[in-house]
Short mmCIF file of N, CA and C in Angstrom, two decimals:
data_model
loop_
_atom_site.label_atom_id
_atom_site.label_comp_id
_atom_site.label_asym_id
_atom_site.label_seq_id
_atom_site.Cartn_x
_atom_site.Cartn_y
_atom_site.Cartn_z
N MET W 588 101.87 119.86 67.67
CA MET W 588 102.92 121.09 68.13
C MET W 588 102.79 121.74 65.99
N PRO W 589 102.20 123.09 66.51
CA PRO W 589 102.27 123.83 65.52
C PRO W 589 103.40 123.97 64.97
N ARG W 590 103.64 124.04 63.07
CA ARG W 590 104.71 123.89 62.13
C ARG W 590 105.26 125.08 62.80
N GLY W 591 106.86 125.19 62.79
CA GLY W 591 107.78 126.75 62.84
C GLY W 591 108.04 126.66 64.36
N ARG W 592 107.68 126.23 65.55
CA ARG W 592 107.60 126.01 66.66
C ARG W 592 109.01 125.25 66.75
N VAL W 593 109.97 126.18 67.60
CA VAL W 593 110.73 125.06 68.41
C VAL W 593 110.54 124.18 69.51
N HIS W 594 110.66 123.14 69.74
CA HIS W 594 110.78 122.15 71.34
C HIS W 594 112.01 121.84 71.13
N GLN W 595 112.18 122.26 72.78
CA GLN W 595 114.14 122.13 72.91
C GLN W 595 113.57 121.13 74.40
N ARG W 596 113.44 119.93 73.86
CA ARG W 596 113.39 119.03 74.75
C ARG W 596 114.74 118.51 75.41
N ARG W 597 114.52 118.58 76.45
CA ARG W 597 116.20 118.31 77.72
C ARG W 597 115.36 116.91 78.89
N GLY W 598 116.26 116.03 78.50
CA GLY W 598 116.22 114.94 79.53
C GLY W 598 116.87 115.70 81.33
N LYS W 599 115.81 115.23 82.30
CA LYS W 599 115.94 115.60 83.50
C LYS W 599 116.45 116.79 83.64
N GLY W 600 116.13 117.70 83.06
CA GLY W 600 116.30 119.28 83.52
C GLY W 600 117.93 119.67 82.65
N MET W 601 118.53 118.87 82.18
CA MET W 601 119.87 118.44 81.26
C MET W 601 119.82 119.63 79.98
N SER W 602 121.04 120.88 80.09
CA SER W 602 121.01 121.36 78.74
C SER W 602 121.33 121.07 77.80
N VAL W 603 120.89 121.41 76.50
CA VAL W 603 121.60 120.81 75.62
C VAL W 603 123.14 120.79 75.14
N GLU W 604 123.76 122.22 76.16
CA GLU W 604 125.39 121.94 76.32
C GLU W 604 125.71 120.75 76.98
N ALA W 605 124.61 120.75 78.45
CA ALA W 605 125.90 119.58 79.28
C ALA W 605 125.07 118.01 78.89
N ALA W 606 124.49 118.12 77.70
CA ALA W 606 123.79 116.73 76.86
C ALA W 606 125.37 116.36 75.92
N LEU W 607 125.48 117.92 75.41
CA LEU W 607 127.18 117.02 74.28
C LEU W 607 127.68 117.12 74.52
N SER W 608 127.73 117.30 75.90
CA SER W 608 129.52 117.27 76.65
C SER W 608 129.77 115.62 77.11
N ARG W 609 128.64 115.78 77.54
CA ARG W 609 128.43 114.32 77.90
C ARG W 609 128.55 113.05 77.12
N ARG W 610 128.32 113.75 76.05
CA ARG W 610 128.17 112.24 74.95
C ARG W 610 129.46 112.13 74.82
N GLU W 611 129.75 110.19 74.35
CA GLU W 611 130.76 109.80 74.07
C GLU W 611 130.42 109.28 72.64
N VAL W 612 131.64 109.17 71.43
CA VAL W 612 131.48 108.94 70.72
C VAL W 612 132.03 107.83 70.61
N ARG W 613 131.29 106.47 70.53
CA ARG W 613 131.83 104.77 70.42
C ARG W 613 133.12 104.67 69.04
N ILE W 614 134.08 103.99 69.22
CA ILE W 614 134.60 103.17 68.36
C ILE W 614 134.15 102.05 68.11
N GLY W 615 133.66 101.70 66.22
CA GLY W 615 133.18 100.62 66.43
C GLY W 615 132.53 100.81 64.82
N ARG W 616 131.54 99.63 64.96
CA ARG W 616 130.89 99.92 63.31
C ARG W 616 129.81 101.09 63.14
N THR W 617 129.57 101.36 64.23
CA THR W 617 128.72 102.94 64.14
C THR W 617 129.31 103.90 64.61
N ARG W 618 129.92 104.10 64.02
CA ARG W 618 131.30 105.10 64.85
C ARG W 618 130.56 106.42 63.69
N ALA W 619 130.36 106.37 62.70
CA ALA W 619 130.22 107.50 61.54
C ALA W 619 128.66 107.34 61.88
N GLN W 620 127.43 106.60 62.37
CA GLN W 620 126.56 106.57 62.30
C GLN W 620 126.89 108.10 63.91
N ASP W 621 127.35 107.85 64.72
CA ASP W 621 127.78 108.76 66.35
C ASP W 621 128.24 109.83 65.91
N ILE W 622 129.01 109.55 64.33
CA ILE W 622 129.74 111.14 64.11
C ILE W 622 128.40 112.52 63.71
N ASP W 623 127.69 111.34 62.66
CA ASP W 623 126.57 112.20 61.83
C ASP W 623 125.30 112.88 63.03
N ARG W 624 125.53 111.78 63.92
CA ARG W 624 124.30 112.60 65.31
C ARG W 624 124.97 113.40 65.55
N HIS W 625 126.21 113.32 66.10
CA HIS W 625 127.10 114.46 67.08
C HIS W 625 126.61 115.93 66.28
N VAL W 626 127.04 115.63 64.77
CA VAL W 626 126.98 116.83 64.05
C VAL W 626 126.11 117.90 63.94
N GLY W 627 124.74 116.45 64.20
CA GLY W 627 123.73 117.15 63.60
C GLY W 627 122.71 117.84 65.27
N ALA W 628 123.61 117.09 66.00
CA ALA W 628 122.85 118.07 67.48
C ALA W 628 123.77 119.25 67.15
N ARG W 629 124.94 119.63 66.95
CA ARG W 629 125.90 120.89 67.09
C ARG W 629 125.23 121.54 66.05
N MET W 630 124.55 121.37 64.97
CA MET W 630 123.69 121.92 64.42
C MET W 630 122.66 122.66 65.24
N ARG W 631 121.50 121.69 65.47
CA ARG W 631 120.48 121.74 66.19
C ARG W 631 120.65 123.02 67.52
N GLU W 632 121.79 122.53 68.07
CA GLU W 632 121.95 123.63 69.66
C GLU W 632 122.35 125.04 68.76
N ARG W 633 123.27 125.07 68.03
CA ARG W 633 123.59 126.51 67.20
C ARG W 633 122.16 127.13 66.62
N ARG W 634 121.54 126.32 65.89
CA ARG W 634 120.21 127.20 65.09
C ARG W 634 119.96 127.43 66.73
N ILE W 635 119.14 127.13 67.69
CA ILE W 635 118.74 127.33 69.19
C ILE W 635 119.42 128.27 69.66
N MET W 636 120.60 128.41 69.81
CA MET W 636 121.28 129.46 70.07
C MET W 636 120.77 130.81 69.69
N LEU W 637 120.44 130.79 67.96
CA LEU W 637 120.63 131.91 67.48
C LEU W 637 118.82 132.48 67.50
N GLY W 638 118.22 131.33 67.93
CA GLY W 638 116.72 131.67 68.08
C GLY W 638 115.90 131.26 66.50
N LEU W 639 116.42 130.70 65.51
CA LEU W 639 115.56 130.16 64.46
C LEU W 639 115.20 129.18 64.75
N THR W 640 114.01 128.89 63.86
CA THR W 640 113.78 127.78 63.77
C THR W 640 113.66 126.43 62.73
N GLN W 641 113.36 124.95 62.82
CA GLN W 641 114.40 124.37 61.77
C GLN W 641 113.48 124.93 60.23
N GLN W 642 112.18 125.60 60.18
CA GLN W 642 111.72 126.04 58.93
C GLN W 642 112.93 127.38 57.94
N GLN W 643 113.22 128.28 59.40
CA GLN W 643 114.50 129.28 58.92
C GLN W 643 115.87 128.66 58.50
N MET W 644 115.99 127.93 59.32
CA MET W 644 117.45 127.00 58.87
C MET W 644 117.40 126.86 57.89
N ALA W 645 116.31 125.86 57.22
CA ALA W 645 116.53 125.17 55.97
C ALA W 645 115.74 126.12 54.98
N GLU W 646 115.47 127.24 54.75
CA GLU W 646 115.35 128.16 54.18
C GLU W 646 117.15 128.87 53.46
N LEU W 647 117.62 129.25 54.89
CA LEU W 647 118.63 129.67 54.92
C LEU W 647 119.84 128.80 54.01
N ILE W 648 119.55 127.69 54.11
CA ILE W 648 120.67 126.58 53.88
C ILE W 648 120.28 126.13 52.13
N GLY W 649 118.74 125.89 51.95
CA GLY W 649 118.56 125.66 50.72
C GLY W 649 117.92 124.42 50.56
N VAL W 650 117.33 123.80 51.54
CA VAL W 650 116.82 122.36 51.67
C VAL W 650 115.00 122.51 52.13
N THR W 651 114.68 121.32 52.38
CA THR W 651 113.58 121.01 52.90
C THR W 651 113.31 121.22 54.42
N TYR W 652 111.91 121.97 54.99
CA TYR W 652 112.23 121.58 56.49
C TYR W 652 112.75 120.14 56.58
N GLN W 653 112.25 119.20 56.02
CA GLN W 653 112.48 117.50 56.42
C GLN W 653 113.58 117.50 56.50
N GLN W 654 114.29 117.85 55.66
CA GLN W 654 115.52 117.24 55.22
C GLN W 654 116.62 118.08 56.48
N ALA W 655 116.14 119.44 56.65
CA ALA W 655 117.16 120.18 58.07
C ALA W 655 116.32 119.23 58.96
N HIS W 656 115.67 118.49 59.41
CA HIS W 656 115.47 117.82 60.35
C HIS W 656 116.18 116.77 60.54
N LYS W 657 116.77 116.20 59.36
CA LYS W 657 116.78 114.80 59.03
C LYS W 657 118.74 114.91 59.74
N TYR W 658 118.93 116.36 59.06
CA TYR W 658 120.53 116.50 59.19
C TYR W 658 120.43 116.78 60.81
N GLU W 659 119.58 117.16 61.69
CA GLU W 659 120.02 117.44 62.83
C GLU W 659 119.58 115.89 63.55
N LYS W 660 118.98 115.26 62.98
CA LYS W 660 118.73 113.67 63.90
C LYS W 660 119.80 113.13 63.75
N GLY W 661 120.80 113.50 62.31
CA GLY W 661 121.80 111.95 62.32
C GLY W 661 121.10 111.56 61.37
N ILE W 662 120.03 111.66 60.88
CA ILE W 662 119.42 110.65 59.89
C ILE W 662 120.26 110.67 58.69
N ASN W 663 120.40 111.30 58.00
CA ASN W 663 120.96 111.83 56.88
C ASN W 663 122.64 112.26 57.13
N ARG W 664 123.48 111.94 56.29
CA ARG W 664 124.43 112.83 55.86
C ARG W 664 124.99 113.70 55.46
N ILE W 665 125.55 114.73 56.09
CA ILE W 665 125.41 116.08 55.37
C ILE W 665 126.98 116.15 54.65
N ALA W 666 127.19 116.15 53.68
CA ALA W 666 128.03 116.65 52.64
C ALA W 666 128.61 117.53 53.05
N ALA W 667 129.68 117.61 52.38
CA ALA W 667 130.89 118.84 53.29
C ALA W 667 130.60 120.18 52.63
N GLY W 668 129.90 119.78 51.41
CA GLY W 668 129.63 121.26 50.55
C GLY W 668 128.69 121.92 51.75
N ARG W 669 127.56 120.91 51.61
CA ARG W 669 126.81 121.47 52.54
C ARG W 669 126.71 121.76 53.87
N LEU W 670 127.57 121.18 54.57
CA LEU W 670 128.12 121.74 55.67
C LEU W 670 128.26 123.04 55.94
N PHE W 671 129.79 123.23 54.96
CA PHE W 671 129.98 124.38 54.89
C PHE W 671 129.43 125.62 54.56
N THR W 672 128.29 125.27 54.19
CA THR W 672 126.81 126.34 53.41
C THR W 672 126.12 126.40 54.62
N ILE W 673 126.05 125.47 55.54
CA ILE W 673 125.74 125.69 57.32
C ILE W 673 126.08 126.01 58.32
N ALA W 674 127.58 125.95 58.14
CA ALA W 674 128.21 126.50 58.93
C ALA W 674 128.18 128.67 58.99
N GLN W 675 128.28 128.60 57.33
CA GLN W 675 128.13 129.95 57.17
C GLN W 675 126.76 130.47 57.45
N ALA W 676 125.75 129.62 57.08
CA ALA W 676 124.45 130.57 58.04
C ALA W 676 124.71 130.81 59.29
N LEU W 677 124.81 129.22 59.89
CA LEU W 677 125.32 129.61 61.21
C LEU W 677 126.09 130.49 62.04
N GLY W 678 127.21 131.20 60.99
CA GLY W 678 128.07 131.54 61.54
C GLY W 678 129.32 131.53 62.82
N VAL W 679 129.39 129.73 62.25
CA VAL W 679 130.84 129.08 62.71
C VAL W 679 131.43 128.87 61.94
N ASP W 680 132.67 127.89 62.21
CA ASP W 680 133.42 127.32 61.95
C ASP W 680 133.09 126.00 61.50
N VAL W 681 133.74 125.36 60.25
CA VAL W 681 133.18 124.03 60.08
C VAL W 681 133.40 123.16 61.12
N GLY W 682 134.53 123.28 61.43
CA GLY W 682 135.12 122.38 62.99
C GLY W 682 134.17 122.77 64.26
N TYR W 683 133.57 124.03 64.75
CA TYR W 683 132.78 123.71 65.34
C TYR W 683 131.97 122.74 65.61
N PHE W 684 131.41 121.65 65.08
CA PHE W 684 130.30 120.83 64.71
C PHE W 684 131.17 119.52 65.49
N PHE W 685 132.43 119.46 65.23
CA PHE W 685 133.20 118.26 65.26
C PHE W 685 133.41 118.57 66.85
N GLU W 686 133.52 119.39 67.43
CA GLU W 686 134.28 119.76 68.78
C GLU W 686 133.36 118.82 69.63
N GLY W 687 134.38 117.87 70.68
CA GLY W 687 133.45 117.32 71.69
C GLY W 687 133.68 115.85 70.81
N ILE W 688 134.38 115.44 69.86
CA ILE W 688 134.30 114.17 69.11
C ILE W 688 135.78 113.98 69.74
N GLU W 689 136.10 112.75 70.09
CA GLU W 689 137.99 112.16 70.51
C GLU W 689 137.87 111.97 69.40
N ALA W 690 139.48 112.08 69.22
CA ALA W 690 139.91 111.60 67.52
C ALA W 690 140.39 109.98 68.14
N ARG W 691 140.81 109.09 67.20
CA ARG W 691 140.73 108.18 67.20
C ARG W 691 142.32 107.71 67.80
N GLN W 692 142.71 107.09 68.51
CA GLN W 692 143.95 107.03 69.13
C GLN W 692 144.03 105.73 68.30
N SER W 693 144.08 104.72 68.11
CA SER W 693 144.68 103.51 67.70
C SER W 693 144.98 103.55 65.94
N PHE W 694 144.89 104.16 64.94
CA PHE W 694 145.22 104.44 64.16
C PHE W 694 146.63 104.68 63.69
N ARG W 695 147.54 103.20 63.23
CA ARG W 695 149.10 103.84 62.81
C ARG W 695 149.24 103.77 61.40
N PRO W 696 149.86 104.45 60.63
CA PRO W 696 149.62 104.14 59.37
C PRO W 696 151.06 103.14 59.46
N THR W 697 150.35 102.27 58.22
CA THR W 697 151.60 101.19 58.08
C THR W 697 153.08 101.92 57.22
N PRO W 698 154.13 100.97 57.26
CA PRO W 698 155.41 101.73 56.45
C PRO W 698 155.37 102.00 55.10
N GLN W 699 154.13 101.34 54.43
CA GLN W 699 153.65 101.86 53.29
C GLN W 699 153.04 102.98 52.92
N GLN W 700 152.42 103.33 54.01
CA GLN W 700 151.51 104.70 54.13
C GLN W 700 152.27 105.74 54.30
N ARG W 701 153.07 105.42 55.03
CA ARG W 701 153.91 106.52 55.77
C ARG W 701 154.95 106.79 54.08
N MET W 702 155.41 105.99 53.36
CA MET W 702 156.26 106.10 52.64
C MET W 702 155.32 106.87 51.75
N LEU W 703 154.25 106.61 51.31
CA LEU W 703 153.26 107.14 50.39
C LEU W 703 153.43 108.75 50.60
N LEU W 704 152.98 108.77 52.25
CA LEU W 704 152.59 110.21 52.11
C LEU W 704 153.86 111.16 51.95
N GLU W 705 154.98 110.29 52.48
CA GLU W 705 156.39 111.17 52.32
C GLU W 705 157.02 111.63 50.74
N LEU W 706 156.37 110.35 50.04
CA LEU W 706 156.21 110.88 48.40
C LEU W 706 155.43 111.67 48.10
N ALA W 707 154.53 111.48 48.65
CA ALA W 707 153.29 112.34 47.89
C ALA W 707 154.25 114.15 48.78
N ARG W 708 154.07 114.18 49.43
CA ARG W 708 155.03 115.92 50.67
C ARG W 708 156.21 116.13 49.20
N HIS W 709 156.86 115.47 49.36
CA HIS W 709 158.11 115.54 48.22
C HIS W 709 157.62 116.07 46.85
N PHE W 710 156.79 115.21 46.20
CA PHE W 710 156.35 115.60 44.79
C PHE W 710 156.04 116.59 44.57
N VAL W 711 154.46 116.99 45.77
CA VAL W 711 154.37 118.27 45.41
C VAL W 711 155.28 119.61 45.74
N ALA W 712 156.58 119.14 46.69
CA ALA W 712 157.28 120.21 47.03
C ALA W 712 158.34 120.45 45.41
N LEU W 713 158.13 119.66 44.79
CA LEU W 713 159.31 119.51 43.58
C LEU W 713 159.18 120.86 42.87
N PRO W 714 160.51 121.46 42.01
CA PRO W 714 159.97 123.11 41.71
C PRO W 714 159.35 123.38 40.51
N ASN W 715 159.16 121.97 39.53
CA ASN W 715 158.51 122.23 38.58
C ASN W 715 157.85 120.87 37.85
N ARG W 716 156.61 121.26 36.71
CA ARG W 716 155.76 120.36 36.55
C ARG W 716 156.76 119.12 35.73
N ARG W 717 158.17 119.45 35.13
CA ARG W 717 158.82 118.80 34.39
C ARG W 717 159.11 117.74 35.58
N TYR W 718 159.85 118.29 36.04
CA TYR W 718 160.57 117.15 37.47
C TYR W 718 159.36 116.27 37.68
N GLN W 719 158.29 116.34 38.36
CA GLN W 719 156.95 116.18 38.38
C GLN W 719 156.96 114.95 37.46
N GLU W 720 156.79 114.87 35.79
CA GLU W 720 156.23 114.39 35.60
C GLU W 720 157.71 113.21 34.96
N ALA W 721 158.84 113.26 35.39
CA ALA W 721 160.07 112.62 35.37
C ALA W 721 159.87 111.75 35.88
N ILE W 722 159.46 112.29 37.54
CA ILE W 722 158.99 111.26 38.43
C ILE W 722 157.80 109.71 38.41
N CYS W 723 157.05 110.62 37.62
CA CYS W 723 155.71 109.55 37.31
C CYS W 723 156.27 108.59 36.33
N ASN W 724 157.31 109.40 35.48
CA ASN W 724 157.88 108.31 34.36
C ASN W 724 158.90 107.35 34.95
N LEU W 725 159.60 107.66 36.02
CA LEU W 725 160.17 106.81 36.73
C LEU W 725 159.42 105.56 37.22
N VAL W 726 158.31 106.32 38.06
CA VAL W 726 157.41 105.46 38.75
C VAL W 726 157.00 104.56 38.04
N ARG W 727 156.29 105.16 36.75
CA ARG W 727 155.77 104.32 35.77
C ARG W 727 156.43 102.64 34.83
N THR W 728 157.68 103.24 34.90
CA THR W 728 158.77 102.06 34.37
C THR W 728 159.17 101.22 35.65
N LEU W 729 159.36 101.85 36.74
CA LEU W 729 159.70 100.79 37.93
C LEU W 729 158.51 99.86 38.24
N ALA W 730 157.27 100.23 37.90
CA ALA W 730 156.33 99.33 38.32
C ALA W 730 155.95 97.84 37.29
N SER W 731 156.21 98.53 36.18
CA SER W 731 156.33 97.84 35.02
C SER W 731 157.33 96.86 34.64
N ALA W 732 158.62 97.26 35.17
CA ALA W 732 159.54 96.17 34.93
C ALA W 732 159.96 94.95 35.88
N PRO W 733 159.74 93.81 34.82
CA PRO W 733 160.03 92.38 35.52
C PRO W 733 160.68 92.17 36.59
N GLU W 734 160.52 91.51 37.41
CA GLU W 734 160.96 90.76 38.87
C GLU W 734 162.24 90.68 38.62
N GLU W 735 163.64 91.62 39.09
CA GLU W 735 164.62 90.04 38.46
C GLU W 735 164.99 89.25 40.22
N ASP W 736 165.02 89.64 40.85
CA ASP W 736 165.34 88.58 42.07
C ASP W 736 165.29 89.42 43.38
N GLY W 737 165.02 88.97 44.25
CA GLY W 737 164.59 89.89 45.88
C GLY W 737 163.36 89.84 45.87
N GLU W 738 162.45 90.24 47.07
CA GLU W 738 161.19 90.19 47.53
C GLU W 738 160.86 91.59 46.40
N ALA W 739 159.39 91.35 46.35
CA ALA W 739 159.06 92.14 45.35
C ALA W 739 158.44 93.39 46.19
N GLY W 740 158.43 94.22 45.51
CA GLY W 740 158.85 95.94 46.52
C GLY W 740 159.80 96.35 47.11
N SER W 741 161.39 95.54 47.47
CA SER W 741 161.72 95.63 47.17
C SER W 741 162.68 97.22 46.67
N THR W 742 163.23 97.49 47.85
CA THR W 742 164.04 98.90 47.53
C THR W 742 165.29 99.08 47.91
N THR W 743 165.81 97.87 48.11
CA THR W 743 167.48 97.85 48.65
C THR W 743 168.58 97.87 47.60
N ASP W 744 168.10 97.31 45.95
CA ASP W 744 168.55 97.92 45.02
C ASP W 744 168.50 98.78 44.54
N ILE W 745 168.19 100.13 45.09
CA ILE W 745 167.63 101.39 43.94
C ILE W 745 167.88 102.25 45.23
N ASP W 746 168.65 102.89 44.57
CA ASP W 746 169.39 104.61 45.00
C ASP W 746 168.53 105.25 45.06
N PRO W 747 168.24 107.14 46.01
CA PRO W 747 167.27 107.65 45.50
C PRO W 747 167.35 108.41 44.06
N MET W 748 168.69 108.29 43.74
CA MET W 748 169.25 109.10 42.98
C MET W 748 169.34 108.23 41.31
N GLY W 749 168.80 107.31 41.62
CA GLY W 749 168.48 106.69 40.23
C GLY W 749 169.45 105.20 39.96
N ARG W 750 170.38 105.44 40.77
CA ARG W 750 171.91 104.22 40.49
C ARG W 750 171.33 103.24 40.95
N SER W 751 171.88 102.29 40.40
CA SER W 751 171.23 100.59 41.15
C SER W 751 172.45 100.31 42.46
N GLY W 752 172.64 99.78 43.05
CA GLY W 752 173.39 99.25 44.61
C GLY W 752 174.28 98.15 43.89
N ARG W 753 174.31 97.91 42.70
CA ARG W 753 175.25 96.80 42.15
C ARG W 753 176.97 97.45 41.64
N GLY W 754 177.27 98.85 42.35
CA GLY W 754 178.78 99.25 41.82
C GLY W 754 178.82 99.93 40.86
N GLU W 755 177.91 100.71 40.11
CA GLU W 755 177.65 101.46 39.40
C GLU W 755 177.90 103.16 39.35
N ARG W 756 178.34 103.06 41.02
CA ARG W 756 178.44 104.53 40.84
C ARG W 756 179.57 104.74 40.54
#
């Protein structure tokens, strides 16, 4: 086949759109690879919709023809910055490439992860840098303090206002 010509391969008369809609992403050890292939297939689908060859696409995004081909096949993972460039070149949002992928429902953050997220949200909401530095110093001090009694990491004796739970109010 001559270079630059687009060959749209379809199985049993199925359109690219139908093939993509039937794609199921497995949850397991190949999930990242499945997502890479899905993103590449969406890239290829959009390129074909716009009537671009792989060579033209490669030139638009600043890579070689071979690299564009590897992206479309999911052989090479597309970096975030490059995906943004591809989205702009194809006139779509970055989210377009992930449409049709079902989110993993089994993830549940641990109590510690929830606390860390809450801490981060409150930290960035502090009104000034001085307060943020004070929080960092407090955490640094607490982390380096020797454990007295009780469970490691226990917060039962610590009040959010910095008072201990031993009647010092």
